[in-house]
PDB file of C-alpha atoms and ligand atoms in Angstrom:
ATOM      1  CA  MET A 107      -8.874   9.854  -4.335  1.00 78.00           C
ATOM      2  CA  SER A 108      -5.682  11.333  -5.712  1.00 93.00           C
ATOM      3  CA  MET A 109      -2.778  11.904  -3.337  1.00 97.00           C
ATOM      4  CA  ARG A 110      -1.562  14.844  -5.448  1.00 97.00           C
ATOM      5  CA  GLY A 111      -0.869  17.942  -3.345  1.00 97.00           C
ATOM      6  CA  MET A 112      -1.759  16.333  -0.014  1.00 98.00           C
ATOM      7  CA  ASP A 113       0.113  16.838   3.257  1.00 98.00           C
ATOM      8  CA  LEU A 114       1.540  13.668   4.818  1.00 98.00           C
ATOM      9  CA  LEU A 115       1.929  14.371   8.526  1.00 98.00           C
ATOM     10  CA  THR A 116       0.788  11.298  10.443  1.00 98.00           C
ATOM     11  CA  LEU A 117      -0.032   8.481   7.944  1.00 98.00           C
ATOM     12  CA  GLN A 118      -3.678   8.546   9.055  1.00 98.00           C
ATOM     13  CA  GLU A 119      -4.245  10.727   5.936  1.00 98.00           C
ATOM     14  CA  LEU A 120      -3.664   7.717   3.659  1.00 98.00           C
ATOM     15  CA  SER A 121      -6.259   5.027   3.030  1.00 98.00           C
ATOM     16  CA  LYS A 122      -5.507   1.331   2.687  1.00 98.00           C
ATOM     17  CA  ARG A 123      -5.967   1.738  -1.065  1.00 98.00           C
ATOM     18  CA  ASP A 124      -3.526   4.699  -1.123  1.00 98.00           C
ATOM     19  CA  LEU A 125      -0.905   2.601   0.631  1.00 98.00           C
ATOM     20  CA  GLU A 126      -1.456  -0.267  -1.799  1.00 98.00           C
ATOM     21  CA  ARG A 127      -0.928   2.187  -4.658  1.00 98.00           C
ATOM     22  CA  VAL A 128       2.276   3.431  -3.029  1.00 98.00           C
ATOM     23  CA  PHE A 129       3.548  -0.160  -2.778  1.00 98.00           C
ATOM     24  CA  GLU A 130       2.672  -0.924  -6.415  1.00 98.00           C
ATOM     25  CA  LEU A 131       4.442   2.216  -7.638  1.00 98.00           C
ATOM     26  CA  THR A 132       7.390   1.502  -5.320  1.00 98.00           C
ATOM     27  CA  LYS A 133       7.918  -1.825  -7.077  1.00 98.00           C
ATOM     28  CA  GLU A 134       7.461  -0.322 -10.534  1.00 98.00           C
ATOM     29  CA  LEU A 135       9.924   2.533  -9.952  1.00 98.00           C
ATOM     30  CA  ARG A 136      12.439   0.217  -8.286  1.00 98.00           C
ATOM     31  CA  ALA A 137      12.369  -1.999 -11.372  1.00 98.00           C
ATOM     32  CA  ARG A 138      12.743   1.034 -13.638  1.00 97.00           C
ATOM     33  CA  VAL A 139      15.632   2.570 -11.701  1.00 96.00           C
ATOM     34  CA  ALA A 140      17.493  -0.718 -12.085  1.00 95.00           C
ATOM     35  CA  VAL A 141      17.405  -0.369 -15.888  1.00 97.00           C
ATOM     36  CA  GLY A 142      17.952   3.396 -15.960  1.00 95.00           C
ATOM     37  CA  ASP A 143      14.390   4.132 -17.055  1.00 96.00           C
ATOM     38  CA  LEU A 144      12.959   6.344 -14.286  1.00 96.00           C
ATOM     39  CA  PRO A 145      10.320   8.817 -15.491  1.00 96.00           C
ATOM     40  CA  PRO A 146      11.472  12.385 -14.663  1.00 97.00           C
ATOM     41  CA  VAL A 147       8.184  13.202 -12.952  1.00 97.00           C
ATOM     42  CA  LEU A 148       9.757  15.910 -10.754  1.00 98.00           C
ATOM     43  CA  SER A 149      11.452  17.644 -13.665  1.00 98.00           C
ATOM     44  CA  GLY A 150      11.511  21.405 -13.086  1.00 98.00           C
ATOM     45  CA  LYS A 151      10.329  20.975  -9.467  1.00 98.00           C
ATOM     46  CA  SER A 152      12.165  21.989  -6.312  1.00 98.00           C
ATOM     47  CA  VAL A 153      11.665  20.441  -2.891  1.00 98.00           C
ATOM     48  CA  ALA A 154      12.769  22.232   0.294  1.00 98.00           C
ATOM     49  CA  MET A 155      14.014  19.894   3.016  1.00 98.00           C
ATOM     50  CA  ILE A 156      14.026  21.530   6.453  1.00 98.00           C
ATOM     51  CA  PHE A 157      15.888  19.608   9.159  1.00 98.00           C
ATOM     52  CA  GLN A 158      15.757  20.687  12.786  1.00 98.00           C
ATOM     53  CA  ARG A 159      17.344  17.373  13.852  1.00 97.00           C
ATOM     54  CA  PRO A 160      20.160  15.201  12.508  1.00 97.00           C
ATOM     55  CA  SER A 161      19.384  12.544   9.912  1.00 98.00           C
ATOM     56  CA  THR A 162      21.230   9.935   7.898  1.00 98.00           C
ATOM     57  CA  ARG A 163      18.567   7.821   6.181  1.00 98.00           C
ATOM     58  CA  THR A 164      15.748  10.306   5.739  1.00 98.00           C
ATOM     59  CA  ARG A 165      17.830  13.146   4.401  1.00 98.00           C
ATOM     60  CA  ILE A 166      19.881  11.094   1.989  1.00 98.00           C
ATOM     61  CA  SER A 167      17.065   8.894   0.698  1.00 98.00           C
ATOM     62  CA  PHE A 168      14.920  11.968   0.033  1.00 98.00           C
ATOM     63  CA  GLU A 169      17.741  13.831  -1.712  1.00 98.00           C
ATOM     64  CA  VAL A 170      18.576  10.844  -3.882  1.00 98.00           C
ATOM     65  CA  ALA A 171      14.920  10.108  -4.699  1.00 98.00           C
ATOM     66  CA  ILE A 172      14.192  13.723  -5.659  1.00 98.00           C
ATOM     67  CA  ARG A 173      17.244  13.853  -7.948  1.00 98.00           C
ATOM     68  CA  GLN A 174      16.504  10.479  -9.504  1.00 98.00           C
ATOM     69  CA  LEU A 175      13.036  11.765 -10.439  1.00 98.00           C
ATOM     70  CA  GLY A 176      14.543  14.863 -12.081  1.00 98.00           C
ATOM     71  CA  GLY A 177      13.791  17.307  -9.250  1.00 98.00           C
ATOM     72  CA  HIS A 178      15.950  19.657  -7.232  1.00 98.00           C
ATOM     73  CA  PRO A 179      16.287  19.011  -3.479  1.00 98.00           C
ATOM     74  CA  ILE A 180      17.307  21.958  -1.281  1.00 98.00           C
ATOM     75  CA  TYR A 181      18.646  20.892   2.132  1.00 98.00           C
ATOM     76  CA  LEU A 182      17.954  23.547   4.768  1.00 98.00           C
ATOM     77  CA  SER A 183      19.271  23.129   8.241  1.00 97.00           C
ATOM     78  CA  TRP A 184      16.991  24.878  10.736  1.00 96.00           C
ATOM     79  CA  GLU A 185      20.029  26.610  12.240  1.00 95.00           C
ATOM     80  CA  GLU A 186      20.872  28.239   8.928  1.00 95.00           C
ATOM     81  CA  LEU A 187      17.378  29.550   8.281  1.00 97.00           C
ATOM     82  CA  GLN A 188      16.006  32.762   9.752  1.00 97.00           C
ATOM     83  CA  LEU A 189      13.807  30.408  11.799  1.00 96.00           C
ATOM     84  CA  ALA A 190      16.753  30.102  14.161  1.00 95.00           C
ATOM     85  CA  ARG A 191      16.628  33.885  14.680  1.00 96.00           C
ATOM     86  CA  GLY A 192      12.934  33.934  15.399  1.00 96.00           C
ATOM     87  CA  GLU A 193      11.188  34.244  12.013  1.00 98.00           C
ATOM     88  CA  THR A 194       7.876  32.465  12.473  1.00 98.00           C
ATOM     89  CA  ILE A 195       7.103  29.078  10.997  1.00 97.00           C
ATOM     90  CA  GLU A 196       4.040  30.564   9.358  1.00 98.00           C
ATOM     91  CA  ASP A 197       6.058  33.252   7.545  1.00 98.00           C
ATOM     92  CA  THR A 198       8.670  30.690   6.559  1.00 98.00           C
ATOM     93  CA  ALA A 199       5.924  28.488   5.111  1.00 98.00           C
ATOM     94  CA  ARG A 200       4.447  31.384   3.122  1.00 98.00           C
ATOM     95  CA  VAL A 201       7.825  32.382   1.688  1.00 98.00           C
ATOM     96  CA  LEU A 202       9.044  28.871   0.864  1.00 98.00           C
ATOM     97  CA  SER A 203       5.790  28.146  -0.975  1.00 98.00           C
ATOM     98  CA  ARG A 204       6.590  30.982  -3.376  1.00 98.00           C
ATOM     99  CA  TYR A 205       9.788  29.178  -4.408  1.00 98.00           C
ATOM    100  CA  VAL A 206       9.327  25.439  -4.127  1.00 98.00           C
ATOM    101  CA  ASP A 207       6.805  22.759  -5.051  1.00 98.00           C
ATOM    102  CA  ALA A 208       6.873  20.786  -1.801  1.00 98.00           C
ATOM    103  CA  VAL A 209       8.389  20.889   1.680  1.00 98.00           C
ATOM    104  CA  VAL A 210       9.862  17.901   3.502  1.00 98.00           C
ATOM    105  CA  ALA A 211      10.401  18.757   7.179  1.00 98.00           C
ATOM    106  CA  ARG A 212      11.921  17.121  10.261  1.00 98.00           C
ATOM    107  CA  VAL A 213      10.897  19.112  13.320  1.00 98.00           C
ATOM    108  CA  SER A 214      11.129  18.679  17.068  1.00 97.00           C
ATOM    109  CA  LEU A 215       7.512  19.591  17.705  1.00 98.00           C
ATOM    110  CA  HIS A 216       4.700  18.070  15.693  1.00 98.00           C
ATOM    111  CA  SER A 217       2.667  21.235  16.321  1.00 98.00           C
ATOM    112  CA  ASP A 218       5.294  23.184  14.329  1.00 98.00           C
ATOM    113  CA  LEU A 219       4.771  20.844  11.420  1.00 98.00           C
ATOM    114  CA  GLU A 220       1.014  21.408  11.649  1.00 98.00           C
ATOM    115  CA  LYS A 221       1.597  25.178  11.508  1.00 98.00           C
ATOM    116  CA  LEU A 222       3.864  24.735   8.506  1.00 98.00           C
ATOM    117  CA  ALA A 223       1.310  22.602   6.690  1.00 98.00           C
ATOM    118  CA  GLU A 224      -1.519  24.960   7.588  1.00 98.00           C
ATOM    119  CA  GLU A 225       0.224  27.965   6.022  1.00 98.00           C
ATOM    120  CA  ALA A 226       1.985  26.327   3.075  1.00 98.00           C
ATOM    121  CA  PRO A 227      -0.182  25.888  -0.009  1.00 98.00           C
ATOM    122  CA  VAL A 228       2.336  23.320  -1.282  1.00 98.00           C
ATOM    123  CA  PRO A 229       2.374  19.749   0.085  1.00 98.00           C
ATOM    124  CA  VAL A 230       4.244  19.185   3.353  1.00 98.00           C
ATOM    125  CA  ILE A 231       5.756  15.770   4.112  1.00 98.00           C
ATOM    126  CA  ASN A 232       6.737  14.841   7.666  1.00 99.00           C
ATOM    127  CA  ALA A 233      10.340  13.628   7.786  1.00 99.00           C
ATOM    128  CA  LEU A 234       9.906  12.814  11.538  1.00 98.00           C
ATOM    129  CA  SER A 235       8.403  14.788  14.364  1.00 98.00           C
ATOM    130  CA  ASN A 236       8.273  13.981  18.060  1.00 98.00           C
ATOM    131  CA  ARG A 237       4.899  12.260  17.427  1.00 98.00           C
ATOM    132  CA  PHE A 238       4.911  10.670  13.955  1.00 98.00           C
ATOM    133  CA  HIS A 239       7.263   9.275  11.315  1.00 99.00           C
ATOM    134  CA  PRO A 240       5.035   8.352   8.383  1.00 99.00           C
ATOM    135  CA  CYS A 241       7.729   7.880   5.702  1.00 99.00           C
ATOM    136  CA  GLN A 242       9.456   5.366   7.974  1.00 99.00           C
ATOM    137  CA  VAL A 243       6.331   3.295   8.431  1.00 99.00           C
ATOM    138  CA  VAL A 244       5.465   3.289   4.722  1.00 99.00           C
ATOM    139  CA  ALA A 245       8.908   1.722   4.163  1.00 99.00           C
ATOM    140  CA  ASP A 246       8.354  -0.639   7.105  1.00 99.00           C
ATOM    141  CA  LEU A 247       5.053  -1.961   5.771  1.00 99.00           C
ATOM    142  CA  PHE A 248       6.613  -2.398   2.326  1.00 99.00           C
ATOM    143  CA  THR A 249       9.494  -4.321   3.933  1.00 99.00           C
ATOM    144  CA  MET A 250       7.046  -6.627   5.739  1.00 99.00           C
ATOM    145  CA  LEU A 251       5.171  -7.178   2.479  1.00 98.00           C
ATOM    146  CA  GLU A 252       8.382  -8.064   0.637  1.00 98.00           C
ATOM    147  CA  HIS A 253       9.692 -10.388   3.353  1.00 98.00           C
ATOM    148  CA  LYS A 254       6.430 -12.090   4.276  1.00 98.00           C
ATOM    149  CA  GLY A 255       4.556 -11.881   0.964  1.00 98.00           C
ATOM    150  CA  TYR A 256       1.384 -10.433   2.481  1.00 98.00           C
ATOM    151  CA  LEU A 257       0.269  -7.959   5.147  1.00 98.00           C
ATOM    152  CA  GLU A 258      -3.274  -8.705   6.266  1.00 98.00           C
ATOM    153  CA  GLY A 259      -3.158 -11.175   9.141  1.00 97.00           C
ATOM    154  CA  LEU A 260       0.496 -10.614  10.077  1.00 98.00           C
ATOM    155  CA  LYS A 261       1.286  -9.822  13.695  1.00 98.00           C
ATOM    156  CA  VAL A 262       3.798  -7.108  14.646  1.00 99.00           C
ATOM    157  CA  ALA A 263       5.146  -6.880  18.202  1.00 99.00           C
ATOM    158  CA  TYR A 264       6.629  -3.505  19.073  1.00 99.00           C
ATOM    159  CA  VAL A 265       8.774  -3.637  22.212  1.00 99.00           C
ATOM    160  CA  GLY A 266      10.151  -0.570  23.992  1.00 98.00           C
ATOM    161  CA  ASP A 267       9.398   3.139  24.043  1.00 98.00           C
ATOM    162  CA  GLY A 268       6.039   4.369  22.725  1.00 98.00           C
ATOM    163  CA  THR A 269       7.818   6.708  20.280  1.00 97.00           C
ATOM    164  CA  ASN A 270       6.975   8.522  17.061  1.00 98.00           C
ATOM    165  CA  VAL A 271       7.782   5.284  15.217  1.00 99.00           C
ATOM    166  CA  CYS A 272       5.570   3.197  17.496  1.00 99.00           C
ATOM    167  CA  ASN A 273       2.689   5.682  17.117  1.00 98.00           C
ATOM    168  CA  THR A 274       2.920   5.560  13.357  1.00 99.00           C
ATOM    169  CA  LEU A 275       3.214   1.773  13.305  1.00 99.00           C
ATOM    170  CA  LEU A 276      -0.027   1.605  15.291  1.00 99.00           C
ATOM    171  CA  VAL A 277      -1.721   3.699  12.601  1.00 99.00           C
ATOM    172  CA  GLY A 278      -0.101   2.014   9.585  1.00 99.00           C
ATOM    173  CA  CYS A 279      -0.447  -1.604  10.708  1.00 99.00           C
ATOM    174  CA  THR A 280      -4.108  -1.275  11.605  1.00 98.00           C
ATOM    175  CA  LYS A 281      -4.849   0.404   8.232  1.00 98.00           C
ATOM    176  CA  MET A 282      -3.476  -2.636   6.463  1.00 98.00           C
ATOM    177  CA  GLY A 283      -5.107  -5.272   8.697  1.00 98.00           C
ATOM    178  CA  VAL A 284      -1.859  -6.109  10.499  1.00 98.00           C
ATOM    179  CA  ASP A 285      -2.260  -7.020  14.196  1.00 98.00           C
ATOM    180  CA  ILE A 286      -0.060  -5.008  16.540  1.00 99.00           C
ATOM    181  CA  SER A 287       0.914  -5.671  20.156  1.00 98.00           C
ATOM    182  CA  VAL A 288       2.917  -2.968  21.880  1.00 99.00           C
ATOM    183  CA  ALA A 289       4.847  -3.705  25.073  1.00 98.00           C
ATOM    184  CA  CYS A 290       6.137  -0.620  26.867  1.00 98.00           C
ATOM    185  CA  PRO A 291       6.749   0.392  30.476  1.00 98.00           C
ATOM    186  CA  LYS A 292       4.112   2.395  32.347  1.00 98.00           C
ATOM    187  CA  GLY A 293       4.588   6.080  31.555  1.00 98.00           C
ATOM    188  CA  TYR A 294       6.068   5.337  28.111  1.00 98.00           C
ATOM    189  CA  ASP A 295       2.828   4.479  26.330  1.00 98.00           C
ATOM    190  CA  PRO A 296       2.175   5.498  22.739  1.00 98.00           C
ATOM    191  CA  ASP A 297       0.352   8.741  21.910  1.00 98.00           C
ATOM    192  CA  SER A 298      -3.352   8.616  22.831  1.00 98.00           C
ATOM    193  CA  GLN A 299      -4.398  10.000  19.424  1.00 98.00           C
ATOM    194  CA  ALA A 300      -2.415   7.246  17.694  1.00 98.00           C
ATOM    195  CA  ILE A 301      -4.119   4.597  19.836  1.00 98.00           C
ATOM    196  CA  GLU A 302      -7.518   6.086  19.068  1.00 98.00           C
ATOM    197  CA  TRP A 303      -6.843   6.083  15.306  1.00 98.00           C
ATOM    198  CA  ALA A 304      -5.484   2.542  15.523  1.00 98.00           C
ATOM    199  CA  ARG A 305      -8.676   1.359  17.209  1.00 98.00           C
ATOM    200  CA  GLU A 306     -10.805   3.116  14.580  1.00 98.00           C
ATOM    201  CA  ASN A 307      -8.782   1.588  11.738  1.00 98.00           C
ATOM    202  CA  ALA A 308      -8.913  -1.815  13.397  1.00 98.00           C
ATOM    203  CA  GLU A 309     -12.697  -1.708  13.417  1.00 98.00           C
ATOM    204  CA  GLU A 310     -12.589  -1.438   9.636  1.00 98.00           C
ATOM    205  CA  THR A 311      -9.846  -3.950   8.900  1.00 98.00           C
ATOM    206  CA  GLY A 312     -10.317  -6.413  11.764  1.00 98.00           C
ATOM    207  CA  ALA A 313      -6.748  -5.887  13.007  1.00 98.00           C
ATOM    208  CA  LEU A 314      -6.031  -6.489  16.693  1.00 98.00           C
ATOM    209  CA  VAL A 315      -4.475  -3.748  18.837  1.00 98.00           C
ATOM    210  CA  GLU A 316      -2.979  -4.424  22.260  1.00 98.00           C
ATOM    211  CA  ILE A 317      -1.019  -2.142  24.574  1.00 98.00           C
ATOM    212  CA  LEU A 318       0.746  -4.361  27.119  1.00 98.00           C
ATOM    213  CA  ARG A 319       3.551  -4.184  29.661  1.00 98.00           C
ATOM    214  CA  ASP A 320       5.050  -7.644  29.105  1.00 98.00           C
ATOM    215  CA  PRO A 321       7.380  -8.041  26.085  1.00 98.00           C
ATOM    216  CA  ALA A 322       7.133 -11.856  26.222  1.00 98.00           C
ATOM    217  CA  LYS A 323       3.351 -11.651  25.912  1.00 98.00           C
ATOM    218  CA  ALA A 324       3.567  -9.129  23.048  1.00 98.00           C
ATOM    219  CA  VAL A 325       5.914 -11.256  20.936  1.00 98.00           C
ATOM    220  CA  GLU A 326       3.823 -14.445  21.297  1.00 98.00           C
ATOM    221  CA  GLY A 327       2.862 -15.477  17.770  1.00 98.00           C
ATOM    222  CA  ALA A 328       4.570 -12.418  16.248  1.00 98.00           C
ATOM    223  CA  ASP A 329       5.800 -12.453  12.644  1.00 99.00           C
ATOM    224  CA  VAL A 330       7.700  -9.193  13.123  1.00 99.00           C
ATOM    225  CA  VAL A 331       9.500  -7.943  16.242  1.00 99.00           C
ATOM    226  CA  TYR A 332      10.223  -4.210  16.098  1.00 99.00           C
ATOM    227  CA  THR A 333      12.013  -1.849  18.435  1.00 99.00           C
ATOM    228  CA  ASP A 334      13.357   1.711  18.461  1.00 98.00           C
ATOM    229  CA  THR A 335      15.775   3.626  20.641  1.00 98.00           C
ATOM    230  CA  PHE A 336      14.972   4.164  24.330  1.00 98.00           C
ATOM    231  CA  VAL A 337      16.351   7.717  24.029  1.00 98.00           C
ATOM    232  CA  SER A 338      14.826   9.537  21.086  1.00 98.00           C
ATOM    233  CA  MET A 339      16.323  12.737  19.687  1.00 98.00           C
ATOM    234  CA  GLY A 340      15.774  15.621  22.084  1.00 97.00           C
ATOM    235  CA  LEU A 341      15.466  13.349  25.150  1.00 97.00           C
ATOM    236  CA  GLU A 342      19.195  12.943  25.775  1.00 97.00           C
ATOM    237  CA  ALA A 343      18.892  14.516  29.250  1.00 98.00           C
ATOM    238  CA  GLU A 344      16.643  11.600  30.301  1.00 98.00           C
ATOM    239  CA  ARG A 345      19.094   8.974  29.112  1.00 98.00           C
ATOM    240  CA  GLU A 346      20.155   7.568  32.464  1.00 98.00           C
ATOM    241  CA  LYS A 347      16.649   7.478  33.875  1.00 98.00           C
ATOM    242  CA  ARG A 348      15.305   5.833  30.739  1.00 98.00           C
ATOM    243  CA  LEU A 349      17.951   3.114  30.588  1.00 98.00           C
ATOM    244  CA  LYS A 350      17.045   2.191  34.175  1.00 98.00           C
ATOM    245  CA  VAL A 351      13.369   1.923  33.261  1.00 98.00           C
ATOM    246  CA  PHE A 352      13.843  -0.053  30.034  1.00 98.00           C
ATOM    247  CA  LEU A 353      16.755  -2.345  30.811  1.00 98.00           C
ATOM    248  CA  PRO A 354      16.987  -5.265  30.950  1.00 98.00           C
ATOM    249  CA  LYS A 355      13.290  -6.068  30.460  1.00 98.00           C
ATOM    250  CA  TYR A 356      12.620  -4.335  27.140  1.00 98.00           C
ATOM    251  CA  GLN A 357      15.740  -5.330  25.227  1.00 98.00           C
ATOM    252  CA  VAL A 358      15.129  -7.409  22.109  1.00 98.00           C
ATOM    253  CA  ASN A 359      17.616 -10.269  22.493  1.00 98.00           C
ATOM    254  CA  LEU A 360      17.721 -13.883  21.361  1.00 98.00           C
ATOM    255  CA  GLU A 361      15.730 -15.022  24.360  1.00 98.00           C
ATOM    256  CA  LEU A 362      12.875 -12.667  23.512  1.00 98.00           C
ATOM    257  CA  MET A 363      13.085 -13.482  19.778  1.00 98.00           C
ATOM    258  CA  SER A 364      12.789 -17.203  20.633  1.00 98.00           C
ATOM    259  CA  LYS A 365       9.303 -16.506  21.989  1.00 98.00           C
ATOM    260  CA  ALA A 366       8.099 -15.096  18.630  1.00 98.00           C
ATOM    261  CA  ASN A 367       7.225 -17.232  15.604  1.00 98.00           C
ATOM    262  CA  PRO A 368      10.228 -19.307  14.441  1.00 98.00           C
ATOM    263  CA  ASP A 369      10.386 -17.395  11.147  1.00 98.00           C
ATOM    264  CA  ALA A 370       9.855 -13.970  12.738  1.00 98.00           C
ATOM    265  CA  ILE A 371      11.877 -11.080  11.335  1.00 98.00           C
ATOM    266  CA  PHE A 372      13.502  -8.313  13.358  1.00 99.00           C
ATOM    267  CA  MET A 373      12.983  -4.680  12.357  1.00 99.00           C
ATOM    268  CA  HIS A 374      14.394  -1.369  13.588  1.00 98.00           C
ATOM    269  CA  CYS A 375      14.062   2.088  12.027  1.00 98.00           C
ATOM    270  CA  LEU A 376      17.742   2.803  12.883  1.00 98.00           C
ATOM    271  CA  PRO A 377      19.896   4.311  14.222  1.00 98.00           C
ATOM    272  CA  ALA A 378      20.273   1.374  16.620  1.00 98.00           C
ATOM    273  CA  HIS A 379      21.879   1.455  20.042  1.00 98.00           C
ATOM    274  CA  ARG A 380      23.399  -1.984  20.320  1.00 98.00           C
ATOM    275  CA  GLY A 381      23.299  -3.422  23.818  1.00 98.00           C
ATOM    276  CA  GLU A 382      20.407  -1.123  24.714  1.00 98.00           C
ATOM    277  CA  GLU A 383      17.126  -1.733  22.840  1.00 98.00           C
ATOM    278  CA  VAL A 384      18.641  -4.559  20.774  1.00 98.00           C
ATOM    279  CA  ALA A 385      21.365  -7.156  21.282  1.00 98.00           C
ATOM    280  CA  ASP A 386      24.070  -7.615  18.618  1.00 98.00           C
ATOM    281  CA  GLU A 387      23.045 -11.249  18.040  1.00 98.00           C
ATOM    282  CA  VAL A 388      19.603 -10.084  16.935  1.00 98.00           C
ATOM    283  CA  ILE A 389      20.393  -7.050  14.791  1.00 98.00           C
ATOM    284  CA  ASP A 390      23.319  -8.883  13.165  1.00 98.00           C
ATOM    285  CA  GLY A 391      21.525 -12.241  13.057  1.00 98.00           C
ATOM    286  CA  PRO A 392      19.727 -13.985  10.192  1.00 98.00           C
ATOM    287  CA  MET A 393      16.325 -12.727  11.363  1.00 98.00           C
ATOM    288  CA  SER A 394      17.314  -9.077  10.968  1.00 98.00           C
ATOM    289  CA  VAL A 395      16.036  -7.176   7.905  1.00 98.00           C
ATOM    290  CA  VAL A 396      17.109  -3.730   9.103  1.00 98.00           C
ATOM    291  CA  PHE A 397      19.246  -2.858   6.078  1.00 98.00           C
ATOM    292  CA  ASP A 398      16.561  -3.888   3.570  1.00 98.00           C
ATOM    293  CA  GLN A 399      14.246  -1.750   5.655  1.00 98.00           C
ATOM    294  CA  ALA A 400      16.650   1.204   5.431  1.00 98.00           C
ATOM    295  CA  GLU A 401      17.038   0.692   1.663  1.00 98.00           C
ATOM    296  CA  ASN A 402      13.273   0.679   1.267  1.00 98.00           C
ATOM    297  CA  ARG A 403      13.132   4.257   2.543  1.00 99.00           C
ATOM    298  CA  LEU A 404      14.536   5.267  -0.846  1.00 98.00           C
ATOM    299  CA  HIS A 405      12.178   3.071  -2.883  1.00 98.00           C
ATOM    300  CA  THR A 406       8.992   4.025  -1.051  1.00 98.00           C
ATOM    301  CA  GLN A 407       9.829   7.754  -0.903  1.00 98.00           C
ATOM    302  CA  ARG A 408      10.345   7.769  -4.669  1.00 98.00           C
ATOM    303  CA  ALA A 409       6.766   6.537  -4.985  1.00 98.00           C
ATOM    304  CA  LEU A 410       5.429   8.960  -2.360  1.00 98.00           C
ATOM    305  CA  LEU A 411       7.084  11.897  -4.139  1.00 98.00           C
ATOM    306  CA  ALA A 412       5.782  10.804  -7.532  1.00 98.00           C
ATOM    307  CA  LEU A 413       2.229  10.536  -6.163  1.00 98.00           C
ATOM    308  CA  ILE A 414       2.183  13.646  -3.949  1.00 98.00           C
ATOM    309  CA  VAL A 415       4.360  16.278  -5.656  1.00 97.00           C
TER     310      VAL A 415
HETATM  311  N1   CP B 165      15.132   6.029  10.481  1.00 73.33           N
HETATM  312  C1   CP B 165      15.442   7.322  10.294  1.00 73.33           C
HETATM  313  O1   CP B 165      14.590   8.192  10.132  1.00 73.33           O
HETATM  314  O2   CP B 165      16.788   7.571  10.286  1.00 73.33           O
HETATM  315  P1   CP B 165      17.492   8.993  10.226  1.00 73.33           P
HETATM  316  O3   CP B 165      17.264   9.667  11.544  1.00 73.33           O
HETATM  317  O4   CP B 165      18.925   8.682   9.959  1.00 73.33           O
HETATM  318  O5   CP B 165      16.871   9.793   9.110  1.00 73.33           O
HETATM  319  N1  NVA B 166      12.389   7.558  17.866  1.00 73.33           N
HETATM  320  C1  NVA B 166      13.598   7.952  17.200  1.00 73.33           C
HETATM  321  C2  NVA B 166      13.516   7.648  15.745  1.00 73.33           C
HETATM  322  C3  NVA B 166      14.745   7.966  14.944  1.00 73.33           C
HETATM  323  C4  NVA B 166      14.576   7.685  13.489  1.00 73.33           C
HETATM  324  C5  NVA B 166      13.863   9.418  17.447  1.00 73.33           C
HETATM  325  O1  NVA B 166      12.904  10.208  17.411  1.00 73.33           O
HETATM  326  O2  NVA B 166      14.997   9.794  17.697  1.00 73.33           O
END
């Protein structure tokens, strides 16, 4: 089925075949950008980019990708929209859809994104919500594919907070037949809907899904060790409490990496908090692919935009 015009809110909307198509187009467009031969598939199209939270990678990679494809990105900080003065999300969605061809949105509450998508006839792409970060995980899977050469049969260990990124990894890995073991403290488990989707996907692809407490157990036999911040955006007030819960047990350091496969890679969506969820020796070490991973946001989003918008 075509991805044209679809909303991308959680990643569960995409099939394994869709993701394979995204990866193929990612490679093709990356090769073409290198020789200055990108097709202007977004020519004459405008994309609104609503950000309710800060962003370095997502904002810039989307803006660059949209421009490279001949489109016009419009960055809209939530604070500068009438949204901040109480205009409803639904009305904002209806109005924006009269002007633009797609909406990319980073929101605090996933339910706001659902309202936006419900009311906007144009495609809505999640640029991170409290529950899901699909564009991140598309880039992550592509990064694993590039570094390992294949996806089906790989094992990812996610250590730390059951965040938006962890939820989406559960969905994305299981779609592609990648085993995933999550180790998180009690009370910081991934989203129950994400676990349910992961189990459904795993039944189709044969992937293994484990939610554990012990990081050492999760990284056993892992090809990829992944972590994210212990204090996601919006949770700053819980910082002290969270650091007490997560440290030292859930930090990805050399000792924990030594329990994974010898050729395991380290991944992180960034921004990283060195000395908290990851030790310098790991993120700056030879096993770290975090900057390739960040670069791949641009390459994979180019493909997503070309297929969806
Ligand atoms: N990984 C990621 O989404 O980074 P930003 O918050 O900088 O966009
Ligand atoms: N879990 C993090 C991801 C940042 C890209 C957050 O929500 O802040």
